[in-house]
Short mmCIF file of C-alpha atoms in Angstrom, two decimals:
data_model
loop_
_atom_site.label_atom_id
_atom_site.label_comp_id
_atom_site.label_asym_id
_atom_site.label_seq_id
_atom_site.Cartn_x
_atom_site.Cartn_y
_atom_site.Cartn_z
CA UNK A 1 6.02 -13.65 -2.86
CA UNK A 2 2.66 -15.02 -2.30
CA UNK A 3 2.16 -14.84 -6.18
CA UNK A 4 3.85 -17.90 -6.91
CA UNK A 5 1.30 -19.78 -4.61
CA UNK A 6 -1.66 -18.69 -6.64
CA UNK A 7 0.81 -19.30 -9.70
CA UNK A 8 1.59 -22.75 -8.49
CA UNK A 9 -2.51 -23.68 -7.95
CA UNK A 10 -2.96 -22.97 -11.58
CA UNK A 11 -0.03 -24.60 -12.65
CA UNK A 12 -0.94 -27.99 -10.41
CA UNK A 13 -4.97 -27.12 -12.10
CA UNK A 14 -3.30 -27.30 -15.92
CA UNK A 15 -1.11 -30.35 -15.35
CA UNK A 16 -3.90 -32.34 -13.65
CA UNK A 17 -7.04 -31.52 -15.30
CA UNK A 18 -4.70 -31.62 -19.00
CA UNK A 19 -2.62 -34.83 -17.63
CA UNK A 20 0.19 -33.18 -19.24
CA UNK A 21 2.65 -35.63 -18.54
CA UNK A 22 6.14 -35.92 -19.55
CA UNK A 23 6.94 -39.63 -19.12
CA UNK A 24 4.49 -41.09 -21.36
CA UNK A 25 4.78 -38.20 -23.33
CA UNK A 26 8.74 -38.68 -24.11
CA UNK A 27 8.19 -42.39 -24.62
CA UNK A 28 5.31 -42.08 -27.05
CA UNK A 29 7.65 -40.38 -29.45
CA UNK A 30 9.37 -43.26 -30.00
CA UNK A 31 6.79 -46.48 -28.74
CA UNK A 32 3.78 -44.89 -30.32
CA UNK A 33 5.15 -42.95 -32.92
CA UNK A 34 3.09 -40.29 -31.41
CA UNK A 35 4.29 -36.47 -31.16
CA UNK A 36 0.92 -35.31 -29.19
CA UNK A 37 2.94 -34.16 -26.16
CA UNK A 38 5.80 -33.20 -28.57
CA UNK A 39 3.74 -30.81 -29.90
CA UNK A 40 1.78 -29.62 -27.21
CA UNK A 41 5.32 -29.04 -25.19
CA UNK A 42 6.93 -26.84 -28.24
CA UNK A 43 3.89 -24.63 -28.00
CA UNK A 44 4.33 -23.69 -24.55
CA UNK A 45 7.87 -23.17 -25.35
CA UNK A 46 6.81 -21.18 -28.37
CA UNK A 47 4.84 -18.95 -26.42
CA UNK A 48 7.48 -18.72 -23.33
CA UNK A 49 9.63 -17.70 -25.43
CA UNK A 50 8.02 -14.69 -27.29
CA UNK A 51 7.04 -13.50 -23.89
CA UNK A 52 10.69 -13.92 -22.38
CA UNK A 53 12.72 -12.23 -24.89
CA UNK A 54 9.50 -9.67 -25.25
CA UNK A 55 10.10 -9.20 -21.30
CA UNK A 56 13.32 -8.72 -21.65
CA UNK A 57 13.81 -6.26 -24.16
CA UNK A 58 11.50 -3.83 -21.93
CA UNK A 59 13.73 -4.40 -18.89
CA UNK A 60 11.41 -6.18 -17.22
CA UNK A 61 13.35 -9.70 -16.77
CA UNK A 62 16.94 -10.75 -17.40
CA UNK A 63 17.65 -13.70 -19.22
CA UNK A 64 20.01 -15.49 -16.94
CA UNK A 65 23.79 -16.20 -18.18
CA UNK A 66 25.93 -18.97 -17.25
CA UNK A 67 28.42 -21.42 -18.10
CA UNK A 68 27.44 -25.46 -19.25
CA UNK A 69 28.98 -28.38 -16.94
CA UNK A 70 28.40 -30.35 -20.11
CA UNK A 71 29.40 -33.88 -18.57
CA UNK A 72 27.02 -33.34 -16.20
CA UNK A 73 24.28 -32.28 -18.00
CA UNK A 74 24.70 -35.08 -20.15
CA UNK A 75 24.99 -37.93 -17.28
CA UNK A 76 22.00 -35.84 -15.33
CA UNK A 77 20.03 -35.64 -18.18
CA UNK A 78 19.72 -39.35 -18.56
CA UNK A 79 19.83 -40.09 -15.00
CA UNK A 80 16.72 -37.82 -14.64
CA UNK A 81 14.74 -39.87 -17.47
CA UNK A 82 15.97 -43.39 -16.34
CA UNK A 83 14.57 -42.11 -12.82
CA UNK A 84 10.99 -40.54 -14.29
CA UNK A 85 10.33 -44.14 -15.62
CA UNK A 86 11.28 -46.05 -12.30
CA UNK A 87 9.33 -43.40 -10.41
CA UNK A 88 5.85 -43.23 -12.53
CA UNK A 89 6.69 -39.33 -12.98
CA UNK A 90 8.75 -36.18 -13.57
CA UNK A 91 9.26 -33.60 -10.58
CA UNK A 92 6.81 -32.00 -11.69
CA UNK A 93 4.68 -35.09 -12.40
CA UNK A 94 5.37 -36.13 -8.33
CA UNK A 95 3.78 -33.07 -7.51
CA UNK A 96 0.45 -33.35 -9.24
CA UNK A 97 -0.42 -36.57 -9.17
CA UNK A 98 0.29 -36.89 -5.56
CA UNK A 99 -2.46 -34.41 -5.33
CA UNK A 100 -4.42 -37.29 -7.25
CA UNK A 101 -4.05 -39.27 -4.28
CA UNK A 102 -1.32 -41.82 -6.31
CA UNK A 103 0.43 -43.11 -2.46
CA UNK A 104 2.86 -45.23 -4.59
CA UNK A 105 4.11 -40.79 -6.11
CA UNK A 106 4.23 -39.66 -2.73
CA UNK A 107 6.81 -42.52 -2.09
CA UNK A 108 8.66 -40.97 -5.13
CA UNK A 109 7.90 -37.39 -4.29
CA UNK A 110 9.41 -38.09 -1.18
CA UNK A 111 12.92 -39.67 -2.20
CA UNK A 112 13.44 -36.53 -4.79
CA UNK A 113 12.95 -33.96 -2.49
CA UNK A 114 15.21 -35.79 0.06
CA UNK A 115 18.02 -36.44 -2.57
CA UNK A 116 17.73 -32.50 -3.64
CA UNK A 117 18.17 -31.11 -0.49
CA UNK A 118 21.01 -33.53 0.18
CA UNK A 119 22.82 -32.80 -3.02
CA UNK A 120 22.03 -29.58 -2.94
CA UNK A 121 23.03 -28.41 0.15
CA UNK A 122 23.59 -31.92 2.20
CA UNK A 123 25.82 -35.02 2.73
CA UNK A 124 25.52 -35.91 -0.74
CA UNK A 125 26.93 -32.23 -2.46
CA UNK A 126 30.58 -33.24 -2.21
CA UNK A 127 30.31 -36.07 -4.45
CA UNK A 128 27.93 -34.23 -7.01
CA UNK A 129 29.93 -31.15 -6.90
CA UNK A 130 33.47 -32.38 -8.89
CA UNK A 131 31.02 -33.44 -11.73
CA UNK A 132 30.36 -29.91 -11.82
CA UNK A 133 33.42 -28.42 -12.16
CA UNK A 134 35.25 -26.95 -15.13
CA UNK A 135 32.05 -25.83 -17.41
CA UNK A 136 32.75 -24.76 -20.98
CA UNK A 137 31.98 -21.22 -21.39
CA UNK A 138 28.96 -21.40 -23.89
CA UNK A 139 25.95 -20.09 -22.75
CA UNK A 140 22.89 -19.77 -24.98
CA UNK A 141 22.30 -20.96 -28.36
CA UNK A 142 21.87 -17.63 -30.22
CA UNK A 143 24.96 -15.93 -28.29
CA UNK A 144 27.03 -18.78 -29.41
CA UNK A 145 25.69 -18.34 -32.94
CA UNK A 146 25.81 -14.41 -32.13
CA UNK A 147 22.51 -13.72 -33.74
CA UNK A 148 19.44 -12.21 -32.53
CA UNK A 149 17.29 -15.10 -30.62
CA UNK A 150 14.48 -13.62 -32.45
CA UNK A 151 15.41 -15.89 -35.51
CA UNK A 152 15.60 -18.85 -33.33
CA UNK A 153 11.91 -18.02 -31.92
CA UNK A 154 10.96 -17.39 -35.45
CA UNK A 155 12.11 -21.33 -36.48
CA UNK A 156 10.54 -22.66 -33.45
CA UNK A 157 7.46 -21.22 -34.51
CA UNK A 158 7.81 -23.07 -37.90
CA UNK A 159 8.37 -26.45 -36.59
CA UNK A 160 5.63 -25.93 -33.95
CA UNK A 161 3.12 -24.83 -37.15
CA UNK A 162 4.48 -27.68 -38.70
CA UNK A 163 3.78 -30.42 -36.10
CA UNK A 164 -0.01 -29.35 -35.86
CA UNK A 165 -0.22 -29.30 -39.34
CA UNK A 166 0.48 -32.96 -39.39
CA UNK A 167 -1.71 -33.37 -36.55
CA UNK A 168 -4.39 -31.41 -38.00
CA UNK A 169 -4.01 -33.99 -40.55
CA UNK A 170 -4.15 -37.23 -38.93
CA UNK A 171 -7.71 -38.26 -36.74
CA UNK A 172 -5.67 -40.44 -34.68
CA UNK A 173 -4.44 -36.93 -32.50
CA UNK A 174 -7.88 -36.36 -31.53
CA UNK A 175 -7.65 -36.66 -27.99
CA UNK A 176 -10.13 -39.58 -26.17
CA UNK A 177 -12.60 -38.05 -23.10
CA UNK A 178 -10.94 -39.12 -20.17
CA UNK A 179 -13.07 -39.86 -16.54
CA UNK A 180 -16.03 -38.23 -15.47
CA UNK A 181 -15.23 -35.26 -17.38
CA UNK A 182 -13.69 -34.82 -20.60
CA UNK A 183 -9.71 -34.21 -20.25
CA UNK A 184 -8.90 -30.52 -21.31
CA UNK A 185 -6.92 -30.98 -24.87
CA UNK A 186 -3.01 -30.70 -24.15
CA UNK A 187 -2.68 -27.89 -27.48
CA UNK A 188 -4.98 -26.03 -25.10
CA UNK A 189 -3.55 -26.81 -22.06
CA UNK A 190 0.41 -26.10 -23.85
CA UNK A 191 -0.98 -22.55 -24.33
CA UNK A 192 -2.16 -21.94 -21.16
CA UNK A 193 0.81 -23.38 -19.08
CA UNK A 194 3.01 -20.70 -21.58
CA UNK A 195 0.91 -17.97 -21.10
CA UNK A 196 1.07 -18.62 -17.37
CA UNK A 197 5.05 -19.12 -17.67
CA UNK A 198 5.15 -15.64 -18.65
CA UNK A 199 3.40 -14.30 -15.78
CA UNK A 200 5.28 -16.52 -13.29
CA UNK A 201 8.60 -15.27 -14.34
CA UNK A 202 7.78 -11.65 -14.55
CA UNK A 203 5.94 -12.10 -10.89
CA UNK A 204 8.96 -14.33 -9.64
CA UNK A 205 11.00 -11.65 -10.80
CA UNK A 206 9.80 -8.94 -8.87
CA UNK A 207 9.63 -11.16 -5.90
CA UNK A 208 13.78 -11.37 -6.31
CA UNK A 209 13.74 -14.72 -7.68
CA UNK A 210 15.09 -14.09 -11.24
CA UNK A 211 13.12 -17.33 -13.34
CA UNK A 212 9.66 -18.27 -14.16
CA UNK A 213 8.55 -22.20 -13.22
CA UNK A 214 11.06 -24.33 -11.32
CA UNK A 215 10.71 -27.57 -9.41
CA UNK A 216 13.62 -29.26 -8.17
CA UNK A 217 15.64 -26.12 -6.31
CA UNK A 218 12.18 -25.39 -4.40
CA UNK A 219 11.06 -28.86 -4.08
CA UNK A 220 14.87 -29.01 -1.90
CA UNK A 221 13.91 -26.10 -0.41
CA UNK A 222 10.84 -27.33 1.44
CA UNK A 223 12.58 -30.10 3.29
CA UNK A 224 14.97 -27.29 4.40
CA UNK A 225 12.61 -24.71 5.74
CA UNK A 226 10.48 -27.83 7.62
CA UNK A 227 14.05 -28.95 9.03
CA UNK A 228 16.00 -25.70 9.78
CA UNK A 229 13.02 -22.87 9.69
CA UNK A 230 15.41 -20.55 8.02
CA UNK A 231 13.04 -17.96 6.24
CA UNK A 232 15.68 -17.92 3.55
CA UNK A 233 14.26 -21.48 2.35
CA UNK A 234 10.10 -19.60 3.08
CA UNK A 235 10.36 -18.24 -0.73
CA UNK A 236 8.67 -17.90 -4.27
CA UNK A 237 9.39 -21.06 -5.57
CA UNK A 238 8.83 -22.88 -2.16
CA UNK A 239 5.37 -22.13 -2.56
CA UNK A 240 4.77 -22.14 -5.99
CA UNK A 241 5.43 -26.05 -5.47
CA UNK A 242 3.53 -26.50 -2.93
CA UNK A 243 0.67 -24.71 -4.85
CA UNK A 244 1.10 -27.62 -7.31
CA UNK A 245 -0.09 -29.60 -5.42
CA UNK A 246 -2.71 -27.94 -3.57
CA UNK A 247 -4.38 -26.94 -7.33
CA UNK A 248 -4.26 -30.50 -8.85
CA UNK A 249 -6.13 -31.62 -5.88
CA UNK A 250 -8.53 -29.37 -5.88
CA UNK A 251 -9.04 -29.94 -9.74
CA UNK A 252 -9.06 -33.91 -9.18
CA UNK A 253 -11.86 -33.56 -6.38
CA UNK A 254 -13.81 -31.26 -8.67
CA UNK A 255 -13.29 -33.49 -12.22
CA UNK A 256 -14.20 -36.81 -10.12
CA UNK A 257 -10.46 -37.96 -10.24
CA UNK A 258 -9.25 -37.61 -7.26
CA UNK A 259 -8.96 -41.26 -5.32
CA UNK A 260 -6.40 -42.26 -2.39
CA UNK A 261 -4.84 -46.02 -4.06
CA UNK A 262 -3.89 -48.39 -2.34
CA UNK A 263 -0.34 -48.60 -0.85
CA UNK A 264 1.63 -50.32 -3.59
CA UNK A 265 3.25 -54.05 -3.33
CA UNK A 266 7.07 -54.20 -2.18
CA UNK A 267 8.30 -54.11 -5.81
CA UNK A 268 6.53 -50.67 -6.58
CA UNK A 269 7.57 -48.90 -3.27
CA UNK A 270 11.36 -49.66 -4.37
CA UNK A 271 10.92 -48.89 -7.93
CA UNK A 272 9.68 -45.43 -6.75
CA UNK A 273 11.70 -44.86 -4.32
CA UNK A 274 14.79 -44.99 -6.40
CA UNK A 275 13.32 -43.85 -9.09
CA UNK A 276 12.81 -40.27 -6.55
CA UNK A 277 16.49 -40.65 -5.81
CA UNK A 278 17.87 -41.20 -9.30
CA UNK A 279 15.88 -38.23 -10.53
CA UNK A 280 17.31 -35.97 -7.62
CA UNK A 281 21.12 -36.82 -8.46
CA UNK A 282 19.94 -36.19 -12.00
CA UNK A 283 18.37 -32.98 -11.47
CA UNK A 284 21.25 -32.01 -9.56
CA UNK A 285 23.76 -32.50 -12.27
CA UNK A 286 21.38 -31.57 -15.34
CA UNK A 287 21.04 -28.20 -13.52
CA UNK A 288 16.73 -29.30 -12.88
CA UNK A 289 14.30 -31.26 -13.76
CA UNK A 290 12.36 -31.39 -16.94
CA UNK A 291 10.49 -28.52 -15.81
CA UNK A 292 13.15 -25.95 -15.69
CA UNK A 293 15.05 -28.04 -18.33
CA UNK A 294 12.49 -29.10 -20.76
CA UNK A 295 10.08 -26.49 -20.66
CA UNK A 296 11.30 -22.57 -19.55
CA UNK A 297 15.11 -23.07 -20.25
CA UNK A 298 14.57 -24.85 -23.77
CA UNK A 299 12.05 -21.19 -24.43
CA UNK A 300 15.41 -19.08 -23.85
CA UNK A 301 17.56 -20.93 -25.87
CA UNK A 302 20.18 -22.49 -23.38
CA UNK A 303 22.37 -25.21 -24.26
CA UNK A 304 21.61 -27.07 -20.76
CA UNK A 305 17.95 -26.96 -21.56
CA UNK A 306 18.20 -28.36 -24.62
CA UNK A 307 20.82 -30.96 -24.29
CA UNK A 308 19.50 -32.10 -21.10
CA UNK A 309 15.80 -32.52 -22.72
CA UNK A 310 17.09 -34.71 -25.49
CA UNK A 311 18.94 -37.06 -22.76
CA UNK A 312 16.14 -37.05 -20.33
CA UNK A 313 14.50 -38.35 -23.82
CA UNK A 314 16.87 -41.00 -24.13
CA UNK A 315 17.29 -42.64 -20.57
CA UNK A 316 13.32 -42.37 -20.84
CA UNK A 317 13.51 -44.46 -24.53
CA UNK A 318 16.21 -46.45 -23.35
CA UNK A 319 14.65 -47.86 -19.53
CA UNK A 320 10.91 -47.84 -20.98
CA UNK A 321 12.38 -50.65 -23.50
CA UNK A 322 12.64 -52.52 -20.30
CA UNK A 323 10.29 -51.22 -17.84
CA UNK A 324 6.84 -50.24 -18.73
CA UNK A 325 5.88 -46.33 -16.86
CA UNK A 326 2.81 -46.30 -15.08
CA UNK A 327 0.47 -43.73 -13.65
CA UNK A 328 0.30 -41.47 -16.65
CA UNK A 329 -2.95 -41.47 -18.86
CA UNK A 330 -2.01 -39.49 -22.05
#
């Protein structure tokens, strides 16, 4: 179980020293006209999911199967992106950058972890739960399709070839230095973060915990354990979040970036505070945040991942026309 500590500092070390960020990085697609983080994100899901389906056809992981609550992904999916914007950040995002010493996440980081453990498990699961009732009984893309997921890895490949090909193409993707040192390149850190996926679901595995990163079920899961002390809640992906944020601090003291801000004005502290609650409810009903979502369950092919990454996309498009996201540098 300890693994997914020393998984979670190298996680939080990637994120922070590559500012992999997934609000500016959704909005950019559409504000900027930029697919940098596009890119970057389809190669870590490139490389999750040759490893996964690799894993899996050794026996050494199970792909999970399920059913899709497809109102709910749909409405969680854009609650989750309306919420990243309000909140400066992703659940991920809250994690590493309050290791950056951003008080105005730990404001936001605080509501989401509240509103997951309440939906989850709290005052708040009876009205989430109806929405989740009734799923149709589709589970992943290529058993829908009923062909071997190695032809959808094999397209995903393409289009992820294809993308830095364009790039490759264009000087306005070379990335800027950022701070005292020079920001590692996102293609770089993408690969990384999905070679490291690998290992973290293969090591979560064997811990019990059948999935590789997560965010939102642990993040609930800490408020529990520091409320009730049930061990039950003491587990893999407790501490793999909590070793999020223990590794981007320890990369922002050591790249010059790390800085305690002051607290924000009366505006901000609201904005982030709902923003941490709308992206709780959203995780809830999208099934988790753009972590699970965006980034491991898009690599297996599952129709939650996938739909639930293109509305996060949306309600990010849609409230960054009227609100501007802060705190992310890419």
């Amino acid at each position: 179980m300890i693994s997914g500590l020393f998984i979670g500092l190298l996680f939080g070390a990637l994120l922070q020293s590559g500012q992999f960020c997934f609000v500016s990085g959704f909005r950019n697609i559409v504000y900027q006209k930029n697919t940098r983080f596009l890119t970057a994100l389809l190669i870590a899901i490139s490389i999750q999911a040759i490893g996964f389906f690799a894993l899996q056809s050794m026996g050494l992981i199970t792909i999970p199967e399920g059913t899709l609550p497809v109102t709910a992904t749909i409405i969680g999916g854009f609650l989750f992106g309306v919420g990243m914007v309000l909140a400066g950040c992703c659940g991920s995002g809250a994690w590493f950058r309050s290791g950056e010493g951003l008080t105005g996440t730990w404001l936001a980081l605080f509501a989401f972890i509240v509103t997951m453990a309440s939906a989850w498990k709290g005052s708040l699961k009876h009205w989430i739960d109806p929405l989740l009732t009734h799923p149709a009984q589709i589970d992943t893309i290529d058993k829908t399709l009923n062909i071997s997921p190695w032809y959808l890895v094999a397209i995903l490949i393409i289009v992820t070839i294809g993308l830095l090909i364009y790039q490759h193409r264009h000087p306005r993707y070379s990335p800027p230095p950022l701070g005292k040192y020079k920001q590692l390149p996102l293609n770089l850190t993408a690969v990384f973060i999905g070679i490291l996926g690998i290992i973290a679901w293969y090591l979560s595995a064997e811990s019990g915990r059948n999935f590789g990163f997560g965010i939102s079920v642990p993040s609930a899961n800490v408020v529990q354990y520091l409320v009730t002390g049930q061990q039950r809640y003491l587990n893999w992906g407790t501490l793999f979040v909590i070793g999020i944020l223990s590794g981007s601090m320890i990369s922002a003291k050591l790249r010059g970036e790390f800085a305690l801000t002051l607290p924000p004005d009366g505006k901000t502290v609201v904005k982030r505070l709902m923003g941490g609650v709308v992206m709780g409810i959203g995780a809830t009903l999208a099934g988790g945040c753009t972590v699970t979502n965006s980034l491991v369950a898009t690599a297996y092919f599952s129709w939650q991942g996938w739909i639930s990454t293109f509305m996060v996309m949306a309600g990010v498009w849609l409230t960054s026309y009227f609100i501007r996201p802060t705190q992310c540098r890419i």
